[in-house]
PDB file of C-alpha atoms in Angstrom:
ATOM      1  CA  MET A   1     261.501  61.711 122.011  1.00 66.00           C
ATOM      2  CA  SER A   2     261.905  64.304 118.862  1.00 80.00           C
ATOM      3  CA  GLU A   3     262.489  67.781 119.340  1.00 94.00           C
ATOM      4  CA  THR A   4     259.311  70.342 118.596  1.00 97.00           C
ATOM      5  CA  GLN A   5     259.616  71.735 115.027  1.00 98.00           C
ATOM      6  CA  TYR A   6     256.915  74.578 113.362  1.00 98.00           C
ATOM      7  CA  LEU A   7     255.820  74.418 109.974  1.00 98.00           C
ATOM      8  CA  SER A   8     254.231  77.598 108.377  1.00 98.00           C
ATOM      9  CA  ARG A   9     250.630  78.348 107.009  1.00 97.00           C
ATOM     10  CA  PRO A  10     249.872  80.666 104.881  1.00 95.00           C
ATOM     11  CA  ASP A  11     247.800  83.199 106.841  1.00 95.00           C
ATOM     12  CA  GLY A  12     251.014  83.048 109.595  1.00 97.00           C
ATOM     13  CA  THR A  13     250.037  80.961 112.326  1.00 98.00           C
ATOM     14  CA  ARG A  14     252.426  77.780 113.162  1.00 98.00           C
ATOM     15  CA  LEU A  15     251.611  73.924 113.582  1.00 98.00           C
ATOM     16  CA  ALA A  16     253.980  72.495 115.702  1.00 98.00           C
ATOM     17  CA  TYR A  17     255.565  68.558 115.116  1.00 98.00           C
ATOM     18  CA  CYS A  18     258.152  66.358 115.874  1.00 98.00           C
ATOM     19  CA  ALA A  19     259.436  64.575 113.114  1.00 98.00           C
ATOM     20  CA  THR A  20     261.228  61.098 113.685  1.00 96.00           C
ATOM     21  CA  ALA A  21     263.286  60.873 110.309  1.00 96.00           C
ATOM     22  CA  ALA A  22     262.745  57.100 108.628  1.00 96.00           C
ATOM     23  CA  ARG A  23     265.904  54.519 108.653  1.00 94.00           C
ATOM     24  CA  ARG A  24     264.321  52.402 105.992  1.00 88.00           C
ATOM     25  CA  ALA A  25     262.891  53.917 102.969  1.00 87.00           C
ATOM     26  CA  ASP A  26     261.285  50.688 102.197  1.00 92.00           C
ATOM     27  CA  LYS A  27     258.671  51.103 104.514  1.00 96.00           C
ATOM     28  CA  PRO A  28     255.873  53.410 104.787  1.00 98.00           C
ATOM     29  CA  GLY A  29     255.972  56.309 107.086  1.00 98.00           C
ATOM     30  CA  ILE A  30     253.581  56.935 110.318  1.00 98.00           C
ATOM     31  CA  LEU A  31     251.431  59.587 110.977  1.00 98.00           C
ATOM     32  CA  PHE A  32     249.802  59.876 113.990  1.00 98.00           C
ATOM     33  CA  CYS A  33     246.207  62.535 114.495  1.00 98.00           C
ATOM     34  CA  GLY A  34     245.312  63.288 117.808  1.00 98.00           C
ATOM     35  CA  GLY A  35     242.116  63.825 119.215  1.00 97.00           C
ATOM     36  CA  PHE A  36     239.233  66.849 119.983  1.00 94.00           C
ATOM     37  CA  LYS A  37     241.323  68.829 122.765  1.00 92.00           C
ATOM     38  CA  SER A  38     243.760  66.588 123.104  1.00 94.00           C
ATOM     39  CA  ASP A  39     247.838  67.261 121.718  1.00 97.00           C
ATOM     40  CA  MET A  40     250.957  65.602 119.772  1.00 98.00           C
ATOM     41  CA  THR A  41     251.980  64.633 123.592  1.00 97.00           C
ATOM     42  CA  GLY A  42     249.373  61.659 124.673  1.00 97.00           C
ATOM     43  CA  THR A  43     250.091  58.346 125.637  1.00 97.00           C
ATOM     44  CA  LYS A  44     248.991  57.112 122.024  1.00 98.00           C
ATOM     45  CA  ALA A  45     251.670  59.365 120.152  1.00 98.00           C
ATOM     46  CA  MET A  46     254.438  58.620 122.485  1.00 97.00           C
ATOM     47  CA  ALA A  47     253.771  55.260 122.479  1.00 98.00           C
ATOM     48  CA  LEU A  48     253.609  54.715 118.750  1.00 98.00           C
ATOM     49  CA  GLU A  49     256.795  56.877 118.495  1.00 98.00           C
ATOM     50  CA  ALA A  50     259.319  54.876 120.500  1.00 97.00           C
ATOM     51  CA  ALA A  51     257.707  51.953 118.202  1.00 97.00           C
ATOM     52  CA  ALA A  52     258.324  53.513 115.090  1.00 97.00           C
ATOM     53  CA  GLN A  53     261.969  54.487 116.354  1.00 96.00           C
ATOM     54  CA  GLN A  54     262.602  51.323 117.194  1.00 96.00           C
ATOM     55  CA  GLN A  55     261.947  49.518 113.883  1.00 96.00           C
ATOM     56  CA  GLY A  56     263.562  52.285 112.203  1.00 97.00           C
ATOM     57  CA  LEU A  57     260.353  53.890 110.628  1.00 97.00           C
ATOM     58  CA  GLY A  58     259.541  57.844 110.224  1.00 97.00           C
ATOM     59  CA  PHE A  59     257.123  59.375 112.410  1.00 98.00           C
ATOM     60  CA  VAL A  60     255.366  62.382 112.951  1.00 98.00           C
ATOM     61  CA  ARG A  61     252.995  63.888 115.055  1.00 98.00           C
ATOM     62  CA  PHE A  62     251.252  67.274 115.348  1.00 98.00           C
ATOM     63  CA  ASP A  63     248.764  69.520 117.313  1.00 98.00           C
ATOM     64  CA  TYR A  64     245.811  71.405 115.415  1.00 98.00           C
ATOM     65  CA  PHE A  65     245.488  75.196 114.791  1.00 98.00           C
ATOM     66  CA  GLY A  66     244.623  75.780 118.460  1.00 98.00           C
ATOM     67  CA  HIS A  67     245.885  73.000 120.030  1.00 98.00           C
ATOM     68  CA  GLY A  68     248.973  72.201 121.832  1.00 97.00           C
ATOM     69  CA  GLN A  69     251.623  74.015 120.986  1.00 98.00           C
ATOM     70  CA  SER A  70     250.718  75.470 117.733  1.00 98.00           C
ATOM     71  CA  ASP A  71     249.474  78.932 117.183  1.00 98.00           C
ATOM     72  CA  GLY A  72     245.851  79.830 117.497  1.00 98.00           C
ATOM     73  CA  ALA A  73     242.508  80.140 119.300  1.00 97.00           C
ATOM     74  CA  PHE A  74     241.059  76.281 120.013  1.00 95.00           C
ATOM     75  CA  LEU A  75     237.259  77.876 119.547  1.00 96.00           C
ATOM     76  CA  ASP A  76     238.085  79.713 116.637  1.00 97.00           C
ATOM     77  CA  GLY A  77     238.944  75.575 115.317  1.00 98.00           C
ATOM     78  CA  THR A  78     236.335  73.827 112.691  1.00 98.00           C
ATOM     79  CA  ILE A  79     236.493  70.727 111.328  1.00 98.00           C
ATOM     80  CA  GLY A  80     237.964  72.044 107.776  1.00 98.00           C
ATOM     81  CA  ARG A  81     240.484  74.109 109.696  1.00 98.00           C
ATOM     82  CA  TRP A  82     241.805  71.029 111.210  1.00 98.00           C
ATOM     83  CA  LYS A  83     241.628  68.751 107.858  1.00 98.00           C
ATOM     84  CA  GLU A  84     243.658  71.083 105.960  1.00 98.00           C
ATOM     85  CA  ASP A  85     246.541  71.475 108.686  1.00 98.00           C
ATOM     86  CA  THR A  86     246.291  67.326 108.621  1.00 98.00           C
ATOM     87  CA  LEU A  87     246.954  67.545 104.343  1.00 98.00           C
ATOM     88  CA  ALA A  88     249.755  70.395 105.305  1.00 98.00           C
ATOM     89  CA  VAL A  89     251.281  68.350 107.795  1.00 98.00           C
ATOM     90  CA  LEU A  90     251.147  65.007 105.034  1.00 98.00           C
ATOM     91  CA  ARG A  91     252.398  67.207 102.229  1.00 98.00           C
ATOM     92  CA  GLU A  92     255.092  69.443 103.935  1.00 98.00           C
ATOM     93  CA  VAL A  93     256.457  66.878 107.122  1.00 98.00           C
ATOM     94  CA  CYS A  94     255.460  63.385 105.814  1.00 98.00           C
ATOM     95  CA  VAL A  95     258.211  61.512 103.692  1.00 97.00           C
ATOM     96  CA  GLY A  96     256.298  58.845 101.146  1.00 96.00           C
ATOM     97  CA  PRO A  97     253.788  57.485 101.548  1.00 97.00           C
ATOM     98  CA  GLN A  98     252.040  57.348 105.556  1.00 98.00           C
ATOM     99  CA  ILE A  99     249.630  54.717 107.564  1.00 98.00           C
ATOM    100  CA  ILE A 100     247.940  57.349 108.782  1.00 98.00           C
ATOM    101  CA  VAL A 101     246.643  56.433 112.658  1.00 98.00           C
ATOM    102  CA  GLY A 102     244.073  58.903 113.948  1.00 98.00           C
ATOM    103  CA  SER A 103     242.569  58.805 117.315  1.00 98.00           C
ATOM    104  CA  SER A 104     238.915  59.923 118.214  1.00 98.00           C
ATOM    105  CA  MET A 105     238.134  63.317 116.122  1.00 98.00           C
ATOM    106  CA  GLY A 106     241.476  62.630 114.579  1.00 98.00           C
ATOM    107  CA  GLY A 107     239.931  59.328 113.034  1.00 98.00           C
ATOM    108  CA  TRP A 108     237.453  61.673 111.016  1.00 98.00           C
ATOM    109  CA  LEU A 109     240.806  63.947 110.620  1.00 98.00           C
ATOM    110  CA  ALA A 110     242.596  60.672 108.889  1.00 98.00           C
ATOM    111  CA  THR A 111     240.275  59.448 106.826  1.00 98.00           C
ATOM    112  CA  LEU A 112     239.189  63.022 105.346  1.00 98.00           C
ATOM    113  CA  ALA A 113     242.764  63.292 104.404  1.00 98.00           C
ATOM    114  CA  ALA A 114     243.180  59.644 102.797  1.00 98.00           C
ATOM    115  CA  LEU A 115     240.494  60.908 100.817  1.00 98.00           C
ATOM    116  CA  ALA A 116     241.846  63.676  99.438  1.00 98.00           C
ATOM    117  CA  LEU A 117     245.911  62.355  99.249  1.00 98.00           C
ATOM    118  CA  PRO A 118     244.905  58.208  98.678  1.00 97.00           C
ATOM    119  CA  ASP A 119     247.858  57.895  97.062  1.00 96.00           C
ATOM    120  CA  ARG A 120     249.785  59.689 100.299  1.00 97.00           C
ATOM    121  CA  THR A 121     248.387  56.899 101.956  1.00 98.00           C
ATOM    122  CA  ALA A 122     249.312  52.774 102.819  1.00 97.00           C
ATOM    123  CA  GLY A 123     246.435  52.079 104.988  1.00 98.00           C
ATOM    124  CA  LEU A 124     244.716  53.663 108.159  1.00 98.00           C
ATOM    125  CA  VAL A 125     244.401  52.676 111.831  1.00 98.00           C
ATOM    126  CA  LEU A 126     241.024  54.603 113.956  1.00 98.00           C
ATOM    127  CA  ILE A 127     241.180  54.394 117.899  1.00 98.00           C
ATOM    128  CA  ALA A 128     237.798  55.115 118.706  1.00 98.00           C
ATOM    129  CA  PRO A 129     237.015  56.434 115.575  1.00 98.00           C
ATOM    130  CA  ALA A 130     234.733  59.541 115.633  1.00 98.00           C
ATOM    131  CA  LEU A 131     233.519  60.067 112.175  1.00 98.00           C
ATOM    132  CA  ASP A 132     231.118  62.999 111.583  1.00 98.00           C
ATOM    133  CA  PHE A 133     231.153  63.312 115.635  1.00 98.00           C
ATOM    134  CA  THR A 134     230.002  66.693 115.351  1.00 98.00           C
ATOM    135  CA  GLU A 135     226.503  65.765 113.879  1.00 98.00           C
ATOM    136  CA  ASP A 136     226.121  62.444 114.497  1.00 97.00           C
ATOM    137  CA  LEU A 137     227.361  61.795 118.315  1.00 96.00           C
ATOM    138  CA  MET A 138     227.870  66.156 119.401  1.00 95.00           C
ATOM    139  CA  TRP A 139     223.972  67.672 117.915  1.00 97.00           C
ATOM    140  CA  ALA A 140     222.131  64.231 118.012  1.00 96.00           C
ATOM    141  CA  GLY A 141     223.274  64.229 121.661  1.00 95.00           C
ATOM    142  CA  MET A 142     221.993  67.092 122.965  1.00 95.00           C
ATOM    143  CA  SER A 143     219.542  68.295 124.681  1.00 96.00           C
ATOM    144  CA  GLU A 144     216.481  71.012 123.291  1.00 97.00           C
ATOM    145  CA  GLN A 145     217.517  73.289 126.427  1.00 96.00           C
ATOM    146  CA  GLN A 146     221.572  73.206 125.228  1.00 95.00           C
ATOM    147  CA  ARG A 147     220.805  73.140 121.109  1.00 97.00           C
ATOM    148  CA  ALA A 148     218.784  76.450 122.406  1.00 97.00           C
ATOM    149  CA  VAL A 149     221.907  78.096 124.444  1.00 96.00           C
ATOM    150  CA  LEU A 150     224.468  76.654 122.046  1.00 97.00           C
ATOM    151  CA  LEU A 151     221.568  78.630 118.548  1.00 97.00           C
ATOM    152  CA  ARG A 152     221.022  81.677 120.788  1.00 97.00           C
ATOM    153  CA  ASP A 153     225.094  82.301 122.502  1.00 97.00           C
ATOM    154  CA  GLY A 154     227.326  80.770 119.419  1.00 97.00           C
ATOM    155  CA  ILE A 155     229.124  78.363 122.236  1.00 97.00           C
ATOM    156  CA  LEU A 156     228.232  75.814 124.969  1.00 95.00           C
ATOM    157  CA  ARG A 157     230.333  74.968 127.625  1.00 92.00           C
ATOM    158  CA  GLU A 158     229.600  71.447 129.561  1.00 87.00           C
ATOM    159  CA  PRO A 159     231.920  69.521 132.264  1.00 85.00           C
ATOM    160  CA  SER A 160     234.496  68.012 130.669  1.00 79.00           C
ATOM    161  CA  GLN A 161     235.384  64.282 132.099  1.00 77.00           C
ATOM    162  CA  TYR A 162     239.203  64.258 130.917  1.00 74.00           C
ATOM    163  CA  SER A 163     240.064  68.181 132.226  1.00 76.00           C
ATOM    164  CA  ASP A 164     239.231  71.092 135.220  1.00 82.00           C
ATOM    165  CA  GLN A 165     238.837  73.050 132.407  1.00 81.00           C
ATOM    166  CA  PRO A 166     234.837  72.332 130.728  1.00 85.00           C
ATOM    167  CA  TYR A 167     234.375  71.228 126.670  1.00 82.00           C
ATOM    168  CA  GLU A 168     233.934  74.170 124.617  1.00 89.00           C
ATOM    169  CA  TYR A 169     230.950  73.386 121.273  1.00 90.00           C
ATOM    170  CA  THR A 170     230.744  76.577 118.860  1.00 97.00           C
ATOM    171  CA  LEU A 171     227.990  76.760 116.683  1.00 98.00           C
ATOM    172  CA  LYS A 172     230.860  77.133 113.829  1.00 98.00           C
ATOM    173  CA  LEU A 173     231.844  73.792 114.760  1.00 98.00           C
ATOM    174  CA  ILE A 174     228.489  71.885 114.603  1.00 97.00           C
ATOM    175  CA  THR A 175     227.646  74.347 111.317  1.00 98.00           C
ATOM    176  CA  GLU A 176     231.165  73.780 109.008  1.00 98.00           C
ATOM    177  CA  GLY A 177     231.470  70.303 110.380  1.00 98.00           C
ATOM    178  CA  ARG A 178     228.512  69.148 108.185  1.00 98.00           C
ATOM    179  CA  GLU A 179     230.358  70.366 105.084  1.00 98.00           C
ATOM    180  CA  HIS A 180     232.321  67.166 105.721  1.00 98.00           C
ATOM    181  CA  MET A 181     229.833  64.724 106.677  1.00 98.00           C
ATOM    182  CA  ILE A 182     231.110  60.540 104.752  1.00 98.00           C
ATOM    183  CA  LEU A 183     229.209  58.382 106.349  1.00 97.00           C
ATOM    184  CA  LYS A 184     226.385  58.522 105.230  1.00 94.00           C
ATOM    185  CA  PRO A 185     227.841  58.016 101.203  1.00 92.00           C
ATOM    186  CA  GLY A 186     229.847  55.867 101.877  1.00 95.00           C
ATOM    187  CA  ILE A 187     233.873  56.331 102.122  1.00 98.00           C
ATOM    188  CA  ALA A 188     235.476  54.575  98.508  1.00 96.00           C
ATOM    189  CA  TYR A 189     239.381  54.116 100.152  1.00 97.00           C
ATOM    190  CA  ASP A 190     240.994  51.211  99.270  1.00 94.00           C
ATOM    191  CA  ARG A 191     243.726  50.502 101.112  1.00 97.00           C
ATOM    192  CA  PRO A 192     243.141  48.476 104.533  1.00 98.00           C
ATOM    193  CA  VAL A 193     241.592  49.864 107.435  1.00 98.00           C
ATOM    194  CA  ARG A 194     241.909  48.849 111.174  1.00 98.00           C
ATOM    195  CA  ILE A 195     239.577  49.994 113.735  1.00 98.00           C
ATOM    196  CA  LEU A 196     240.398  49.731 117.068  1.00 98.00           C
ATOM    197  CA  GLN A 197     236.918  50.237 119.716  1.00 98.00           C
ATOM    198  CA  GLY A 198     236.180  49.991 123.186  1.00 98.00           C
ATOM    199  CA  MET A 199     233.208  48.686 124.379  1.00 98.00           C
ATOM    200  CA  GLU A 200     233.113  50.794 127.300  1.00 98.00           C
ATOM    201  CA  ASP A 201     233.567  54.135 125.784  1.00 97.00           C
ATOM    202  CA  PRO A 202     231.374  56.390 126.993  1.00 94.00           C
ATOM    203  CA  ASP A 203     232.325  59.186 124.645  1.00 94.00           C
ATOM    204  CA  VAL A 204     231.871  56.918 120.765  1.00 97.00           C
ATOM    205  CA  PRO A 205     229.635  53.921 120.984  1.00 97.00           C
ATOM    206  CA  TYR A 206     230.442  51.007 119.843  1.00 98.00           C
ATOM    207  CA  MET A 207     227.963  50.630 117.778  1.00 98.00           C
ATOM    208  CA  HIS A 208     229.521  54.086 115.746  1.00 98.00           C
ATOM    209  CA  ALA A 209     232.984  52.174 115.228  1.00 98.00           C
ATOM    210  CA  VAL A 210     230.553  49.723 113.521  1.00 98.00           C
ATOM    211  CA  LYS A 211     228.621  52.209 111.365  1.00 98.00           C
ATOM    212  CA  THR A 212     232.019  53.161 110.962  1.00 98.00           C
ATOM    213  CA  ALA A 213     233.502  49.931 109.748  1.00 98.00           C
ATOM    214  CA  ALA A 214     230.524  49.339 107.388  1.00 97.00           C
ATOM    215  CA  ALA A 215     230.834  52.951 105.648  1.00 98.00           C
ATOM    216  CA  PHE A 216     234.464  51.821 104.387  1.00 97.00           C
ATOM    217  CA  GLN A 217     233.826  50.370 100.464  1.00 95.00           C
ATOM    218  CA  GLY A 218     236.984  48.641 100.819  1.00 84.00           C
ATOM    219  CA  GLY A 219     237.489  44.835 101.031  1.00 83.00           C
ATOM    220  CA  ASP A 220     240.439  45.064 103.908  1.00 95.00           C
ATOM    221  CA  THR A 221     238.465  46.516 106.853  1.00 97.00           C
ATOM    222  CA  ARG A 222     238.757  45.449 110.133  1.00 98.00           C
ATOM    223  CA  LEU A 223     237.068  46.422 113.395  1.00 98.00           C
ATOM    224  CA  THR A 224     238.864  45.218 116.821  1.00 98.00           C
ATOM    225  CA  LEU A 225     236.042  45.850 119.860  1.00 98.00           C
ATOM    226  CA  ILE A 226     237.950  45.599 122.982  1.00 98.00           C
ATOM    227  CA  ARG A 227     234.912  44.665 125.380  1.00 98.00           C
ATOM    228  CA  ASP A 228     236.686  46.312 128.991  1.00 98.00           C
ATOM    229  CA  GLY A 229     238.071  48.803 126.496  1.00 98.00           C
ATOM    230  CA  ASP A 230     236.998  52.870 127.331  1.00 97.00           C
ATOM    231  CA  HIS A 231     237.834  55.852 124.886  1.00 96.00           C
ATOM    232  CA  ARG A 232     241.811  56.519 125.567  1.00 96.00           C
ATOM    233  CA  LEU A 233     242.244  52.845 124.924  1.00 98.00           C
ATOM    234  CA  SER A 234     245.784  53.790 126.979  1.00 98.00           C
ATOM    235  CA  ARG A 235     245.940  51.078 128.851  1.00 98.00           C
ATOM    236  CA  PRO A 236     249.219  48.725 128.388  1.00 98.00           C
ATOM    237  CA  GLN A 237     247.277  46.318 127.007  1.00 98.00           C
ATOM    238  CA  ASP A 238     245.755  48.496 124.216  1.00 98.00           C
ATOM    239  CA  LEU A 239     248.971  50.199 123.411  1.00 98.00           C
ATOM    240  CA  ALA A 240     250.284  46.592 122.546  1.00 98.00           C
ATOM    241  CA  LEU A 241     246.766  45.976 120.309  1.00 98.00           C
ATOM    242  CA  LEU A 242     247.725  49.610 118.608  1.00 98.00           C
ATOM    243  CA  THR A 243     251.615  48.823 117.855  1.00 98.00           C
ATOM    244  CA  GLU A 244     250.388  45.454 116.287  1.00 98.00           C
ATOM    245  CA  ALA A 245     247.806  46.873 114.185  1.00 98.00           C
ATOM    246  CA  VAL A 246     250.551  50.020 113.469  1.00 98.00           C
ATOM    247  CA  LEU A 247     252.852  47.792 112.418  1.00 97.00           C
ATOM    248  CA  GLY A 248     250.560  44.750 110.541  1.00 96.00           C
ATOM    249  CA  LEU A 249     250.638  47.269 107.931  1.00 95.00           C
ATOM    250  CA  LEU A 250     253.847  47.100 106.915  1.00 89.00           C
TER     251      LEU A 250
END
């Protein structure tokens, strides 16, 4: 496992990251973007790191502001802040073009980064991509009572099936997220896109992945639906599909 390093940001905070140097200069590297409240030590990130090392490819995984080993409070984070974190890692840590792999919220951030710096990308691999999730999945899925609590208190706490700690959503996350919506106008990206989506995903419905695939306006976009797949897609067979999709873009 690669050693944790830190990237300083203009506000004095640091982003934790792990980077594997490439042994092959003729191939793109791989940048992994994790999900909402996840960190860079997750199963998918580690499996891809091992595959990259075996293939001699550069690989970078990192923690957003307020996540994992990075500085900052999670509740102070926003989509814009995490997008800037992703761009900073892409510019300052990664070497050469990257296949950007994004899981859940990381799929949105990976796409935003690819649109901002298309020449630094060689393609996208999106796992249960939650593009525009703050509006289309989070806000749209709230009851009137939940919205009232969020508008009154500025924060909503809900039980999480992935942790003993509740999910916490801030009103700022919702309102600031509206500045980064990309599904409705369409996504003008001309490099390959691969989307993996479980049909038993309780967090990102598979029809959202269908809508996401349709939003990409490039010709080489492929969606793979996994009939019994959940949100994490971290079973051995899921990891094999993911590795195949990433290495296939090489």
